[in-house]
Amino acid sequence: MFDFDDRVAIVTGAGGGIGEATALLLAEQGATVVVTDVIPEREAVGEAVEERGGDALVRELDVTDAGAAAGVVEDTLETFGRLDVLVNNAGIFPTATLEEMTAEEWQRVIDVNLTGVFNCTKAALPAMREAGYGRIVNVSSAAGGHVGWSGDLSHYAASKGGVVGFTRSAAIDLGPDGITMNAVVPGMVDTGAAEEVADEEAIEAAVAATPVGRQGDPEELAAAIAYLASEPAAFVTGASLVVDGGITLV
Ligand code: NAD
C-alpha cells in the first residue's frame, strides 16, 4: 500500500482498537513502531508488530503527561535515531449530560483528547523540524462537528472539534518545515469502545443511519491514517479526512 521502510512512527493509544490496527498496518508496510498506551495490552501489540516484521519499542505513555511524552520521543531517537510519524490516537469517551457533568469530568476529557494531542505534538516537533520532515495524524471524531450524535457527549464533542481546529492552524505553522498535520474523522467504528458508552439500540440506530449500513472496521481507519502518514501525502495538510460510511451526509 505505502512504503514506510526506514520510517519510525509513534502511535498513542495503540493498546487496542484503531491505534492497534494502525500500529500493525504501519509495521506491515515496513515501519518501525513505537507502541504507546496506558494499558498493559500495549505489550502484546508490540509483539504483534514484530511478528509483522517491524521493529517495535513499547512504552507506557499517558498523553496528559507532557514530560512523559518528551521521554518517549527521547527514547525513540536514542533507539532508532529518527522520528517520522506521530499518530495522536489516544482518546476517552465517557458520557454525561450537562447536568450530570462535573468540571473534573469535563477537564479530564479535554486533557486526554485535546491537550494530549498538543503534548505529543510538542514533544515530536524538535526532531521533525530538524529533519525537515514529519507526518502528524490526529484522530478526531464525527461527533466533533459533523453530527450531534447524542446529548451526553458535549465534552467529547468539544475536545474532538478542538482537534480539527488545532490541526488546521498548526498545519500552517508546520508546512514550511516539511511537516504535515492532518486529522481523520471516524464515524462509528467497531472497536468495542462504542458499546461501552452506547446501548445496543443506539448503535443499531446509528448503523441504520449510516448509508453503507454498518460500523467501520478499525483497519479501515488505519488505512486512512497510513495514507496521511505516508510520503506521497506531502501535499495534503490541515485536512480532515472523514471516514464514516456516510453517516455525516444524512
Ligand atoms: P479504544 O478505547 O480501543 O482506544 C483508545 C486508546 O486510548 C485505549 O487503548 C486507551 O487505553 C488509550 N488511552 C486512554 N486514555 C489515555 C491516556 N491518557 N494516555 C494514553 N492513552 C490513553 O477506542 P478506539 O475506538 O480505538 O478509539 C481510538 C480513537 O478514535 C479515540 O481518539 C476515539 O475518540 C476515536 N474515535 C473512535 C470512534 C469509534 O466509534 N470507535 C469514533 C470516532 C472517534
PDB file of C-alpha atoms in Angstrom, residues 43 96 118 121 123 129 137 192 204 210 246:
ATOM      1  CA  GLU A  43       2.969  -5.253  25.158  1.00  0.00           C
ATOM      2  CA  ALA A  96     -22.651  12.625  30.831  1.00  0.00           C
ATOM      3  CA  PHE A 118      -0.763  19.163  21.943  1.00  0.00           C
ATOM      4  CA  THR A 121       2.982  17.132  19.056  1.00  0.00           C
ATOM      5  CA  ALA A 123       7.401  16.573  22.070  1.00  0.00           C
ATOM      6  CA  ARG A 129      11.784  20.280  12.397  1.00  0.00           C
ATOM      7  CA  VAL A 137      -2.147  12.460  12.092  1.00  0.00           C
ATOM      8  CA  GLY A 192     -15.867  -2.300  21.288  1.00  0.00           C
ATOM      9  CA  GLU A 204     -28.395  -0.056  15.810  1.00  0.00           C
ATOM     10  CA  THR A 210     -25.201   5.089   8.000  1.00  0.00           C
ATOM     11  CA  GLY A 246     -21.519   8.366   5.019  1.00  0.00           C
TER      12      GLY A 246
END
